[in-house]
PDB file of C-alpha atoms in Angstrom:
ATOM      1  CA  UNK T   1     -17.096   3.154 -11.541  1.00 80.00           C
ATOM      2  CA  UNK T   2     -18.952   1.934  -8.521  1.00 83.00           C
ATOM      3  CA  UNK T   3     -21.452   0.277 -10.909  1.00 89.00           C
ATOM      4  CA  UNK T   4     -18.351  -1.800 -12.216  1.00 92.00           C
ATOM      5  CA  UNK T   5     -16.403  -2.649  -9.021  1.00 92.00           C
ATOM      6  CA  UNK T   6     -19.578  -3.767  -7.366  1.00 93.00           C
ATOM      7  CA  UNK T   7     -19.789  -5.945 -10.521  1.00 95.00           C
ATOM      8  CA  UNK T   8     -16.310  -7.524 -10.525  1.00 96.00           C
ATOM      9  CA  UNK T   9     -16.290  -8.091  -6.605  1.00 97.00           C
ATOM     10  CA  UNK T  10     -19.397  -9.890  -6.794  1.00 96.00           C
ATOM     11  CA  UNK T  11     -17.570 -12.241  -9.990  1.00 96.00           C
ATOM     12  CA  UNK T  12     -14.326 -12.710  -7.606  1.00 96.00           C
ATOM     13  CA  UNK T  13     -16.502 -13.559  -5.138  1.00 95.00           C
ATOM     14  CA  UNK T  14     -18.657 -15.971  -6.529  1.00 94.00           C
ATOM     15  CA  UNK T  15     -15.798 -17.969  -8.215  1.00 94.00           C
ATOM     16  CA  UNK T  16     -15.173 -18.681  -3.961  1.00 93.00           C
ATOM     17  CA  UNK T  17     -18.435 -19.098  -2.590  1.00 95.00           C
ATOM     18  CA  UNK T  18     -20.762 -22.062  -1.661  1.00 94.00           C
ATOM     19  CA  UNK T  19     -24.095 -21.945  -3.363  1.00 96.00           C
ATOM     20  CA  UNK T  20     -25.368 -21.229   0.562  1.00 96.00           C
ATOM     21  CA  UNK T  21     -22.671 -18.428   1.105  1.00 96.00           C
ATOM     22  CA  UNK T  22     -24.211 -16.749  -2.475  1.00 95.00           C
ATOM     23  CA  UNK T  23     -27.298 -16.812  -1.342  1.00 96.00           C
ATOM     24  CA  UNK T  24     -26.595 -15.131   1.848  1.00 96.00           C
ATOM     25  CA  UNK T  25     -24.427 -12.868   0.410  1.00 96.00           C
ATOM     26  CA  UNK T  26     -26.681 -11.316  -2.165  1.00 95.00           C
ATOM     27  CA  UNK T  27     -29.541 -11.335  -0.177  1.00 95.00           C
ATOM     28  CA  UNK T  28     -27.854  -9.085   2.475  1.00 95.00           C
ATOM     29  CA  UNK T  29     -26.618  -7.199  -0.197  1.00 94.00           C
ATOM     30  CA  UNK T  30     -29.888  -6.157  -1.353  1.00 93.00           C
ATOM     31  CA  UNK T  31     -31.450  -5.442   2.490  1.00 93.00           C
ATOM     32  CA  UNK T  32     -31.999  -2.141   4.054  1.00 94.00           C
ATOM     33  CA  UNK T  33     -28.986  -0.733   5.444  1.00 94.00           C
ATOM     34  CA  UNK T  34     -29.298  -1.619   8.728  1.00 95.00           C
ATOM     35  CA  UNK T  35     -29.744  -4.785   7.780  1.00 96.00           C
ATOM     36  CA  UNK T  36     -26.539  -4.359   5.705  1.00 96.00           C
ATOM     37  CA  UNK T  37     -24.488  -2.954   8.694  1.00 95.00           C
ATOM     38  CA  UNK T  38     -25.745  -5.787  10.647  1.00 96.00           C
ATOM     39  CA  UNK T  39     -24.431  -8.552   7.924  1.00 97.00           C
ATOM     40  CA  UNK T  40     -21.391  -6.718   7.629  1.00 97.00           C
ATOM     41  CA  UNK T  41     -20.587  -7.361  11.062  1.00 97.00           C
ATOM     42  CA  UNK T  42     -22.150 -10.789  11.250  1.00 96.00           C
ATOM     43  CA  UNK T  43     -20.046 -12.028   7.929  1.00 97.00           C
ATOM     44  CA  UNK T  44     -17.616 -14.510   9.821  1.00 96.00           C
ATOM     45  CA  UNK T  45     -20.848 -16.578  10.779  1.00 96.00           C
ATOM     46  CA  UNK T  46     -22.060 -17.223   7.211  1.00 96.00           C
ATOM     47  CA  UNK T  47     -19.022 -17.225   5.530  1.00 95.00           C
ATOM     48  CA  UNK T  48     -16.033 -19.437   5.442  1.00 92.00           C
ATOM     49  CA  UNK T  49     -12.233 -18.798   6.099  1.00 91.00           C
ATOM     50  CA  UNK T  50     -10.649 -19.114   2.660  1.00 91.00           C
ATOM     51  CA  UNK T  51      -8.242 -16.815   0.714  1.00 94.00           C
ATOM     52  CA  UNK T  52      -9.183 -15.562  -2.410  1.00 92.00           C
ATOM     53  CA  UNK T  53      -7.553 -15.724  -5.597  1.00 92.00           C
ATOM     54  CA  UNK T  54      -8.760 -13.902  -8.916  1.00 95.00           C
ATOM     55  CA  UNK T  55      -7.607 -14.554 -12.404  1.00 95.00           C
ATOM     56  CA  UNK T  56      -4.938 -12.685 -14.160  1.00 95.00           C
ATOM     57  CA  UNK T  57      -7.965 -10.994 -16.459  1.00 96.00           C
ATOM     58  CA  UNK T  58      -9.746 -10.477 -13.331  1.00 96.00           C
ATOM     59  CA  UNK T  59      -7.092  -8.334 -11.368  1.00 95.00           C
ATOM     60  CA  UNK T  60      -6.005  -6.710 -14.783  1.00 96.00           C
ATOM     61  CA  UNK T  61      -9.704  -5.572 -15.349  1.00 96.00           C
ATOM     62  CA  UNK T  62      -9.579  -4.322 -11.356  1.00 95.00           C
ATOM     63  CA  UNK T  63      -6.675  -2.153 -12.214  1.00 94.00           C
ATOM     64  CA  UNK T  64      -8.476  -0.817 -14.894  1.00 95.00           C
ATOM     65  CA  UNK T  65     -11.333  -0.005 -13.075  1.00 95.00           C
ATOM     66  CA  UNK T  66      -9.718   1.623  -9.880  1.00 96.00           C
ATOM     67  CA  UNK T  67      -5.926   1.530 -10.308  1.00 96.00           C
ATOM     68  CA  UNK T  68      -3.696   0.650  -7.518  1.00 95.00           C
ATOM     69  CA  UNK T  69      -6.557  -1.639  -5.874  1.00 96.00           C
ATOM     70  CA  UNK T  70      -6.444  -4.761  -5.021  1.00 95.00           C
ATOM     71  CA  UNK T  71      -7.695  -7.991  -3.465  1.00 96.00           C
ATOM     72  CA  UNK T  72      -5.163 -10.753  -3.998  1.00 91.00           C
ATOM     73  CA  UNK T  73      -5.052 -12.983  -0.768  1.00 91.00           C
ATOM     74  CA  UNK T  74      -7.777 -11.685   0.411  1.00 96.00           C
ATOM     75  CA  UNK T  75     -10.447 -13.313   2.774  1.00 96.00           C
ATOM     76  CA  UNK T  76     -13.761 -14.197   1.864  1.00 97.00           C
ATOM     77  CA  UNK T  77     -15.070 -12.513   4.558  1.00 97.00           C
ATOM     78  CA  UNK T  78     -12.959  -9.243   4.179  1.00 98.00           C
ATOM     79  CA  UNK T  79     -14.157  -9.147   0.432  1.00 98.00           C
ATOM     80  CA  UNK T  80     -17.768 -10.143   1.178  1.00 97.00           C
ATOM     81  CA  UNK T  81     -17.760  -7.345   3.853  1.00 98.00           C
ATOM     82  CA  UNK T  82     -16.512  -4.969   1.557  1.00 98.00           C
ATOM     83  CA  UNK T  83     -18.584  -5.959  -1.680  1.00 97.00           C
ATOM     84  CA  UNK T  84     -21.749  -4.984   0.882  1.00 97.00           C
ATOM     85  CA  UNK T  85     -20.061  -2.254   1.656  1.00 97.00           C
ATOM     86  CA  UNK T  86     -20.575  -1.113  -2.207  1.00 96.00           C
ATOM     87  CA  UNK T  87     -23.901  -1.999  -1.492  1.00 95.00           C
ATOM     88  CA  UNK T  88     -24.667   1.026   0.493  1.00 95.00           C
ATOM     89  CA  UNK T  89     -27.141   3.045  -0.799  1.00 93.00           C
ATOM     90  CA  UNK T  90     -24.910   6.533  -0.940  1.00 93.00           C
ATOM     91  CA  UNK T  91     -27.633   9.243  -2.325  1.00 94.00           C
ATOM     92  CA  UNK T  92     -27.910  10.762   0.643  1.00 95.00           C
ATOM     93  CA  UNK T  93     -25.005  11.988   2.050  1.00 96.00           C
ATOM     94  CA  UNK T  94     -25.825  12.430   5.952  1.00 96.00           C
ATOM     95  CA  UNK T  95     -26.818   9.204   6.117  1.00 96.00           C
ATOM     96  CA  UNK T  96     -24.644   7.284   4.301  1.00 96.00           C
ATOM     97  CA  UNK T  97     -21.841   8.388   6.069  1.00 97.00           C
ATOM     98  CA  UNK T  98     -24.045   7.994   9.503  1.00 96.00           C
ATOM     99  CA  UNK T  99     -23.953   4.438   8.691  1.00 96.00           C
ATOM    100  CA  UNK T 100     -20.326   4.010   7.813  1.00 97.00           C
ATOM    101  CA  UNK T 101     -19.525   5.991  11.057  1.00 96.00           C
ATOM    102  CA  UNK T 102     -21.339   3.729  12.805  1.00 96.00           C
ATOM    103  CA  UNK T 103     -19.191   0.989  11.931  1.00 97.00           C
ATOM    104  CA  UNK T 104     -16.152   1.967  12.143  1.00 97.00           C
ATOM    105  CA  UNK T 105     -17.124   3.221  16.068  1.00 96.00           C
ATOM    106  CA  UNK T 106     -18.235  -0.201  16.923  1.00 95.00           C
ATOM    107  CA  UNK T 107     -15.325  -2.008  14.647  1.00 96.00           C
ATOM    108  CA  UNK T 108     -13.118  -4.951  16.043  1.00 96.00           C
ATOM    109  CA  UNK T 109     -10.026  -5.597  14.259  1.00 96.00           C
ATOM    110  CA  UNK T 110     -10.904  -7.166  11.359  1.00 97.00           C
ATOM    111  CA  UNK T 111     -13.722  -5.144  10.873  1.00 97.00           C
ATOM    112  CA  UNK T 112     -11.342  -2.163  10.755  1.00 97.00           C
ATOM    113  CA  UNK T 113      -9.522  -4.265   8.271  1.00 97.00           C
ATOM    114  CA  UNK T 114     -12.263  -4.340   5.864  1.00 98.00           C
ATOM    115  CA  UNK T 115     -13.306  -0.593   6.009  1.00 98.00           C
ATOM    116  CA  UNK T 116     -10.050   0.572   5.598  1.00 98.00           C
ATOM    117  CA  UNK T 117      -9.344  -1.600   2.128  1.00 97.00           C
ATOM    118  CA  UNK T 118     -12.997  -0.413   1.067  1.00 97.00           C
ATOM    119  CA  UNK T 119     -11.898   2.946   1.537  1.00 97.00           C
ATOM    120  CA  UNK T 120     -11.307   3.372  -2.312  1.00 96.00           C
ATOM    121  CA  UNK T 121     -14.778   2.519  -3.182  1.00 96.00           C
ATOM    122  CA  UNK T 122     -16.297   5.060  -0.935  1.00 96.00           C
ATOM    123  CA  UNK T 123     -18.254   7.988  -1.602  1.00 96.00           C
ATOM    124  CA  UNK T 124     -17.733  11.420  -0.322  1.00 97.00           C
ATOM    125  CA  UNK T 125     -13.966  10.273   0.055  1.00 96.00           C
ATOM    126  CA  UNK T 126     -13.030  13.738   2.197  1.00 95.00           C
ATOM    127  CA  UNK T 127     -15.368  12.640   4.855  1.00 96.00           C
ATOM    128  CA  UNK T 128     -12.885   9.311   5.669  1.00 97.00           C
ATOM    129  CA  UNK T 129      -9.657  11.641   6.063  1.00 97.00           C
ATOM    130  CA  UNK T 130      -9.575  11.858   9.824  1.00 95.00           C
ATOM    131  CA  UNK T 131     -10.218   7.963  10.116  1.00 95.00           C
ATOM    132  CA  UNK T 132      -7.216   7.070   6.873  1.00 96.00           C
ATOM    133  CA  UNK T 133      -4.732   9.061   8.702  1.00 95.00           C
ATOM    134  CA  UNK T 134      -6.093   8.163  12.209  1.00 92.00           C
ATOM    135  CA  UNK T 135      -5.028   4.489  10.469  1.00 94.00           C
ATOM    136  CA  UNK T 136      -1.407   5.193   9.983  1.00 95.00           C
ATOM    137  CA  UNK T 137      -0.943   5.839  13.731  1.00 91.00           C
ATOM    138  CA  UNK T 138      -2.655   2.055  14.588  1.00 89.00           C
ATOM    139  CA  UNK T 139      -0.655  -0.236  16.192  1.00 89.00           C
ATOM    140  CA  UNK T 140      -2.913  -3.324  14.484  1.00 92.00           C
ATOM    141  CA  UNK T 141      -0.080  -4.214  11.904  1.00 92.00           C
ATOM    142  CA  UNK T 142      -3.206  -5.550  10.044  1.00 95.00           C
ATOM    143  CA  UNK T 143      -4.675  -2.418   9.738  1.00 96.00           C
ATOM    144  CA  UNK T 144      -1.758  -0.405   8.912  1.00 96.00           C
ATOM    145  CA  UNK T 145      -1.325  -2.271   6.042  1.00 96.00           C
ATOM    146  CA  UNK T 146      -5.023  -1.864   5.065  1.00 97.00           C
ATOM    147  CA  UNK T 147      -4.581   1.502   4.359  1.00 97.00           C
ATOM    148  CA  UNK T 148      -1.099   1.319   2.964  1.00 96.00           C
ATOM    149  CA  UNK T 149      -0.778  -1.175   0.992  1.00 96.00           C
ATOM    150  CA  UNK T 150      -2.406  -2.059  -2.304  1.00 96.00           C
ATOM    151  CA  UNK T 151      -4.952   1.014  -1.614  1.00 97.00           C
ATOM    152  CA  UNK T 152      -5.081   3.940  -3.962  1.00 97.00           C
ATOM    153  CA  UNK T 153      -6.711   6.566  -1.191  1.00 98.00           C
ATOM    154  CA  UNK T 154      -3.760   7.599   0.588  1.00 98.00           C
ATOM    155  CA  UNK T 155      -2.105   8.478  -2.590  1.00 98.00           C
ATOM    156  CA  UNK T 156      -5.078  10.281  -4.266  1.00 97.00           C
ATOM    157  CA  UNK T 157      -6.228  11.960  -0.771  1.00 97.00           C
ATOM    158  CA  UNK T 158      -3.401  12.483   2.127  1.00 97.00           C
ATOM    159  CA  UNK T 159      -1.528  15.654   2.787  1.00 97.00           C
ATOM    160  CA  UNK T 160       2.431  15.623   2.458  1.00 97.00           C
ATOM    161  CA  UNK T 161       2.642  15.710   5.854  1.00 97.00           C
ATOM    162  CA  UNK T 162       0.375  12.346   5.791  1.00 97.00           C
ATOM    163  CA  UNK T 163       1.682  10.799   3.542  1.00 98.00           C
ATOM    164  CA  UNK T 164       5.431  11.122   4.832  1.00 97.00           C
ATOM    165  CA  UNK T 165       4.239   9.379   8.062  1.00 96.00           C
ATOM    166  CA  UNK T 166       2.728   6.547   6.252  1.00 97.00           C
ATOM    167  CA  UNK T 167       5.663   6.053   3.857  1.00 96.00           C
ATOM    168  CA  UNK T 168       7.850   6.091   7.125  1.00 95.00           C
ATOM    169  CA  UNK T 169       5.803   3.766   9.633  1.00 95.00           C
ATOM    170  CA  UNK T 170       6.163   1.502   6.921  1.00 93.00           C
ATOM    171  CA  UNK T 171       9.787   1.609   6.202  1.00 92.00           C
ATOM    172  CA  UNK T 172      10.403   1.598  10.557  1.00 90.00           C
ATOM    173  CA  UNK T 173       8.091  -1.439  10.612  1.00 90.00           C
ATOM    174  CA  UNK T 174       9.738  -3.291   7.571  1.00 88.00           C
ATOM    175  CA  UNK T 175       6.775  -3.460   5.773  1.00 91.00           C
ATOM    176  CA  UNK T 176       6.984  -3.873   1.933  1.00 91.00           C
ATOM    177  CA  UNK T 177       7.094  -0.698   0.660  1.00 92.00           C
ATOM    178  CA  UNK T 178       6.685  -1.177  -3.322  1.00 92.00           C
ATOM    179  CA  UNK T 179       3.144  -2.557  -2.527  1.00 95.00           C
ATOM    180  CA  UNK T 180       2.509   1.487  -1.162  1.00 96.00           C
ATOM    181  CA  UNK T 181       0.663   2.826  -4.185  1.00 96.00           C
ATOM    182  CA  UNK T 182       2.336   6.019  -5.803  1.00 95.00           C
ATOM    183  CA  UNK T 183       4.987   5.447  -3.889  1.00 94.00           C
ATOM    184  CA  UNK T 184       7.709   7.167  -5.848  1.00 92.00           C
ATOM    185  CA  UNK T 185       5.341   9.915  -8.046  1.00 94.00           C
ATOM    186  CA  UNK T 186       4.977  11.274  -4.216  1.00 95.00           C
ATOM    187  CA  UNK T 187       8.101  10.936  -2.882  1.00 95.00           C
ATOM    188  CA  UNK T 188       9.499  14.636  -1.928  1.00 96.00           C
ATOM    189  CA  UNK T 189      12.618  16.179  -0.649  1.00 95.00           C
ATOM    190  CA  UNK T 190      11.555  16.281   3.004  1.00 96.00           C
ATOM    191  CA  UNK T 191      10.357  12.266   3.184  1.00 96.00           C
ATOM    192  CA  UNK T 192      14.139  12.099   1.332  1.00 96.00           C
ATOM    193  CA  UNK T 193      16.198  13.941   3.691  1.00 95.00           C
ATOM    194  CA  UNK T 194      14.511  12.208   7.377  1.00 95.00           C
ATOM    195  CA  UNK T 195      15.004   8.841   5.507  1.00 94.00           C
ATOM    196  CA  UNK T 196      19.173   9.696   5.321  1.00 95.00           C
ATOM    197  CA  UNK T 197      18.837  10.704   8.742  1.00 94.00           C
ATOM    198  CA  UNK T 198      17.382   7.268   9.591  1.00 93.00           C
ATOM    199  CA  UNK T 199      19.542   5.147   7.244  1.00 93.00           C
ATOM    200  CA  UNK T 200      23.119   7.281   8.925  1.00 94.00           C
ATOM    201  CA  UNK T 201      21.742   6.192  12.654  1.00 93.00           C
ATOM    202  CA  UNK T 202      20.847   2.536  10.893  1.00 91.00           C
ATOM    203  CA  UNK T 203      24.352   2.236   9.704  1.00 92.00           C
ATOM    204  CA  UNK T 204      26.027   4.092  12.974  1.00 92.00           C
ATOM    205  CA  UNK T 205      24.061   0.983  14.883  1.00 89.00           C
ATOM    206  CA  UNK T 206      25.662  -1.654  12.541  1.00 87.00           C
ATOM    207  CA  UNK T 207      21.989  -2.390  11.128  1.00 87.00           C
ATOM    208  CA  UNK T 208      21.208  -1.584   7.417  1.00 86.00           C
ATOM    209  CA  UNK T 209      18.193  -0.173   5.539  1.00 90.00           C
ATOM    210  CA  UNK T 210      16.198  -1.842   3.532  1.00 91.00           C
ATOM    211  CA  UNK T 211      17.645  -1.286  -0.760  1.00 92.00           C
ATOM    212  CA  UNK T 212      14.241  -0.303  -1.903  1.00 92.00           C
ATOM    213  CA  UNK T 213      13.777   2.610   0.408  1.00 93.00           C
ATOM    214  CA  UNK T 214      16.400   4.491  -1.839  1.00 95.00           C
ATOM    215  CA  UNK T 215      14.273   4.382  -5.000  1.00 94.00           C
ATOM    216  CA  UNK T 216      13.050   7.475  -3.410  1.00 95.00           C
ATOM    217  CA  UNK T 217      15.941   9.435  -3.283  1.00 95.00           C
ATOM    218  CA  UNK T 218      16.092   9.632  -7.151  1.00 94.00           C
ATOM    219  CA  UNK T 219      15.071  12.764  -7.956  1.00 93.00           C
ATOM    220  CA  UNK T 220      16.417  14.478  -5.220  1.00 93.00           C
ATOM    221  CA  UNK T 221      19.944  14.051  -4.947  1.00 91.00           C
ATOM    222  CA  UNK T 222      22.555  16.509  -3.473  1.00 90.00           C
ATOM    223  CA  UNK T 223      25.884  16.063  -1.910  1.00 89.00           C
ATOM    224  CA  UNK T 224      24.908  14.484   1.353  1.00 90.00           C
ATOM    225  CA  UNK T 225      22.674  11.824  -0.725  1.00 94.00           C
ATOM    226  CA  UNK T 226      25.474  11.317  -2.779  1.00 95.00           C
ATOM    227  CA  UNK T 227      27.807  10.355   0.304  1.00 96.00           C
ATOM    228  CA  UNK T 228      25.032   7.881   0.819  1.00 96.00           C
ATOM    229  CA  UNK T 229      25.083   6.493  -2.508  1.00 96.00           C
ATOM    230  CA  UNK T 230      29.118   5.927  -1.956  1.00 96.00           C
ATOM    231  CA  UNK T 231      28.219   4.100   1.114  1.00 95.00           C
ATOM    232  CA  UNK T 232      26.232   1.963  -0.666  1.00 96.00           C
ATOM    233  CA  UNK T 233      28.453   0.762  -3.445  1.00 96.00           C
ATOM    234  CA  UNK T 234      31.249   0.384  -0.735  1.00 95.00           C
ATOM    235  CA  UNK T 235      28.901  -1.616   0.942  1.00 93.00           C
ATOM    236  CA  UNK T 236      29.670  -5.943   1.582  1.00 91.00           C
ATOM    237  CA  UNK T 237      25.666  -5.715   0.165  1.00 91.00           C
ATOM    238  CA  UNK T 238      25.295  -6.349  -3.442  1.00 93.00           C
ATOM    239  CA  UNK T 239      21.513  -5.704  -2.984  1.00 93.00           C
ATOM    240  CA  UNK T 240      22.858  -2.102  -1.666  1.00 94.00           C
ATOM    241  CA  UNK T 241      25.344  -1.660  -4.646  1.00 96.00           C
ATOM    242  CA  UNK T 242      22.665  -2.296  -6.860  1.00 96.00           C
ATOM    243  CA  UNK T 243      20.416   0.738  -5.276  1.00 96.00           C
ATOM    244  CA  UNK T 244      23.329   2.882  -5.673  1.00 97.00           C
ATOM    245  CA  UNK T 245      23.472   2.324  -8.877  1.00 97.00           C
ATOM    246  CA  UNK T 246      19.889   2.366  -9.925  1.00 97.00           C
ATOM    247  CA  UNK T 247      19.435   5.985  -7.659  1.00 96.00           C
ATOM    248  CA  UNK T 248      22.856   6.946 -10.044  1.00 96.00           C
ATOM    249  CA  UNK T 249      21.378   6.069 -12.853  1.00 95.00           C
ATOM    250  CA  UNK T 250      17.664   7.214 -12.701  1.00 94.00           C
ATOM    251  CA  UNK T 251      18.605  10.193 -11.538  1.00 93.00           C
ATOM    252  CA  UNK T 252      19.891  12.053 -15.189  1.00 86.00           C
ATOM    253  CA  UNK T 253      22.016  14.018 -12.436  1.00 90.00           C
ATOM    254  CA  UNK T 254      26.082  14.453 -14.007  1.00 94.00           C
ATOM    255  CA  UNK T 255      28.072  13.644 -10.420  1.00 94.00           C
ATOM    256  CA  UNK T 256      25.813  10.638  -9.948  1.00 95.00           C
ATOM    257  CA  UNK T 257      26.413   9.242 -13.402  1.00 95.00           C
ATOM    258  CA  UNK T 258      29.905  10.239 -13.066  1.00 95.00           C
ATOM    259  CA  UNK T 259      29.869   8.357  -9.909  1.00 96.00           C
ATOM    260  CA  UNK T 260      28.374   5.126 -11.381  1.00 96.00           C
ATOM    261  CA  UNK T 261      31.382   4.900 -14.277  1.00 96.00           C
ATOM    262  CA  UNK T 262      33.572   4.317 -10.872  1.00 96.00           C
ATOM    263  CA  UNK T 263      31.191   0.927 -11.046  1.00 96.00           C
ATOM    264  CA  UNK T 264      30.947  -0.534 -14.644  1.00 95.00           C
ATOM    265  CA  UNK T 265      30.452  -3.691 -13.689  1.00 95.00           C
ATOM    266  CA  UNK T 266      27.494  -2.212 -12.179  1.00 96.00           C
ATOM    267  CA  UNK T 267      26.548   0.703 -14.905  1.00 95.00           C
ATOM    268  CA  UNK T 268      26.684  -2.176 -17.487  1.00 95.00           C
ATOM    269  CA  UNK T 269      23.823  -4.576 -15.795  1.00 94.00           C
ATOM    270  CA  UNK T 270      21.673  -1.040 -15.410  1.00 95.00           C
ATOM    271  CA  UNK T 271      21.703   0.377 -18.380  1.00 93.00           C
ATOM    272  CA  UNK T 272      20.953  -2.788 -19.864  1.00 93.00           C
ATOM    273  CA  UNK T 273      18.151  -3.129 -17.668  1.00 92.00           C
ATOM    274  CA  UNK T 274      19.090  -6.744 -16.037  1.00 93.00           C
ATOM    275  CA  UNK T 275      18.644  -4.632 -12.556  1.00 93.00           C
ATOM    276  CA  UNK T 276      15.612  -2.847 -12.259  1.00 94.00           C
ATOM    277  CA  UNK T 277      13.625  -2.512  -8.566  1.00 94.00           C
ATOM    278  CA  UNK T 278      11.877  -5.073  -9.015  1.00 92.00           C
ATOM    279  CA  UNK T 279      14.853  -7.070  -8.172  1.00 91.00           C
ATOM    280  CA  UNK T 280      14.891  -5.526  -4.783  1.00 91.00           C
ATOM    281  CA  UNK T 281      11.073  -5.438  -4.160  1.00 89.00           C
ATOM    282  CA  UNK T 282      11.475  -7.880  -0.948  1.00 77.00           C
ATOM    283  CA  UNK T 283       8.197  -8.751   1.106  1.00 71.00           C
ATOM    284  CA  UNK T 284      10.043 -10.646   4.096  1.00 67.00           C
ATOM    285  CA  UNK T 285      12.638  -7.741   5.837  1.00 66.00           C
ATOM    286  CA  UNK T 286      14.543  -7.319   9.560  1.00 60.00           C
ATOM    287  CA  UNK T 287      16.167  -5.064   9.012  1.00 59.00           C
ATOM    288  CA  UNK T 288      16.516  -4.491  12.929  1.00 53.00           C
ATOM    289  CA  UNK T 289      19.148  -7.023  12.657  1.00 54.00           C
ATOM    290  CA  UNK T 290      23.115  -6.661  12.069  1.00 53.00           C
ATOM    291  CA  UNK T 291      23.946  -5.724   8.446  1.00 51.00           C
ATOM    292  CA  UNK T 292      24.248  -8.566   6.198  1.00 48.00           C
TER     293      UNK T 292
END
């Protein structure tokens, strides 16, 4: 897999790069790993600032490869930094992960940036648990979202407990939650139940909660989430009704489809499909200001 992901970084890469940035690119990519490390850090010098942008085939083959990964929007210098990273010689353990140690100790920001989206391509994944989870506590928004969003480890690798606090800092911090990988094959009933908490002190503030956090609630409804759901198709919000009524209807659970046929304006553009969550899948939220 490493083989191929190497491969296909390198192809997204060159479709960017000057014929001088190539060169010293590859070249570094091929030194001894401490002369690796040393480009790694060194990248913003040789390399310029421009975003990325793959093909369709390109990010449909990266999904194939390692699903849930991606670099869309990326840098040039966080994707050349993580290509060398793929680089790295990894046959011997001890020092392989002596290396990668090494830089994240010495790591600025965007260096932290880089090793936390490589993450994924890593070997001896168990070894990077402290530092993943030690990520969800940053207050770098930039790295934060490095870990949680578009990156496959936390879902493969965290504990409940880990993965609740990720899913959370998010949702607190209005970040985009249906970019969290896995999101709702790991949601569980205790992420559920502190999320009502949240939303009832939300609404007791007059402030409201973002619709796509309740995609989560699905399959764990019970008769306080179902006072929640009534709150949300009483709501002025039609982006809240419709969350009601995709939770309702999702859920195969009798009261909440009973509940929905008080809607059918609402059952009607569900179970037709014209509302799905995508239609709620915002990237720009406040939700830390008065209900809309």
């Amino acid at each position: 897999m490493l083989e191929q992901l190497n491969s296909l970084l390198w192809e997204i890469l060159d479709d960017h790069l000057t014929v001088a940035e190539a060169s010293w690119l590859q070249e570094q990519g091929n030194a001894t790993p401490l002369e690796l490390m040393t480009a790694f850090v060194a990248a913003p010098r040789f390399l310029a600032k421009r975003t990325t942008k793959p093909t369709v085939a390109q990010n449909i083959e990266l999904n194939e490869i390692l699903e849930g990964f991606s670099v869309e929007d990326w840098g040039i210098v966080r994707l050349g930094r993580v290509w060398l990273l793929s680089c790295l010689d990894s046959t011997h353990r001890e020092e392989y992960c002596r290396h990668i140690e090494t830089l994240f100790d010495t790591a600025e920001m965007n260096e932290l940036v880089a090793l936390y989206s490589a993450l994924p391509l890593l070997a001896y994944p168990d070894q990077w648990l402290f530092r993943a989870t030690d990520a969800v506590r940053s207050n770098m928004g930039v790295v934060y979202e490095a870990i949680a969003l578009r990156n496959p480890y936390p879902y493969h690798h965290f504990s409940e407990l880990a993965w609740n606090q990720l899913v959370l800092k998010g949702i607190f911090n209005d970040k985009p939650l249906h970019l969290i990988y896995g999101l709702e094959e790991r949601s569980n009933e205790k992420l559920v139940l502190t999320l009502s908490d949240f939303a009832h002190e939300r609404w007791a503030a007059g402030r409201w909660v973002a619709p796509q956090v309740w995609r989560l609630a699905t399959r764990f409804l019970n008769e306080t989430l179902l006072d929640d759901m009534k709150h949300l198709f009483e709501s002025s919000s039609e982006y809240d009704q419709q969350a009601a009524a995709l939770v309702c209807y999702h859920s195969n659970h009798e009261p909440a489809l009973q509940l929905l046929a008080n809607y059918p304006h609402l059952q009607k553009v569900v179970n037709t499909h014209h509302i799905t969550w995508a239609n709620l899948e915002f990237s720009d939220l406040n939700t830390y200001v008065s209900k809309p």
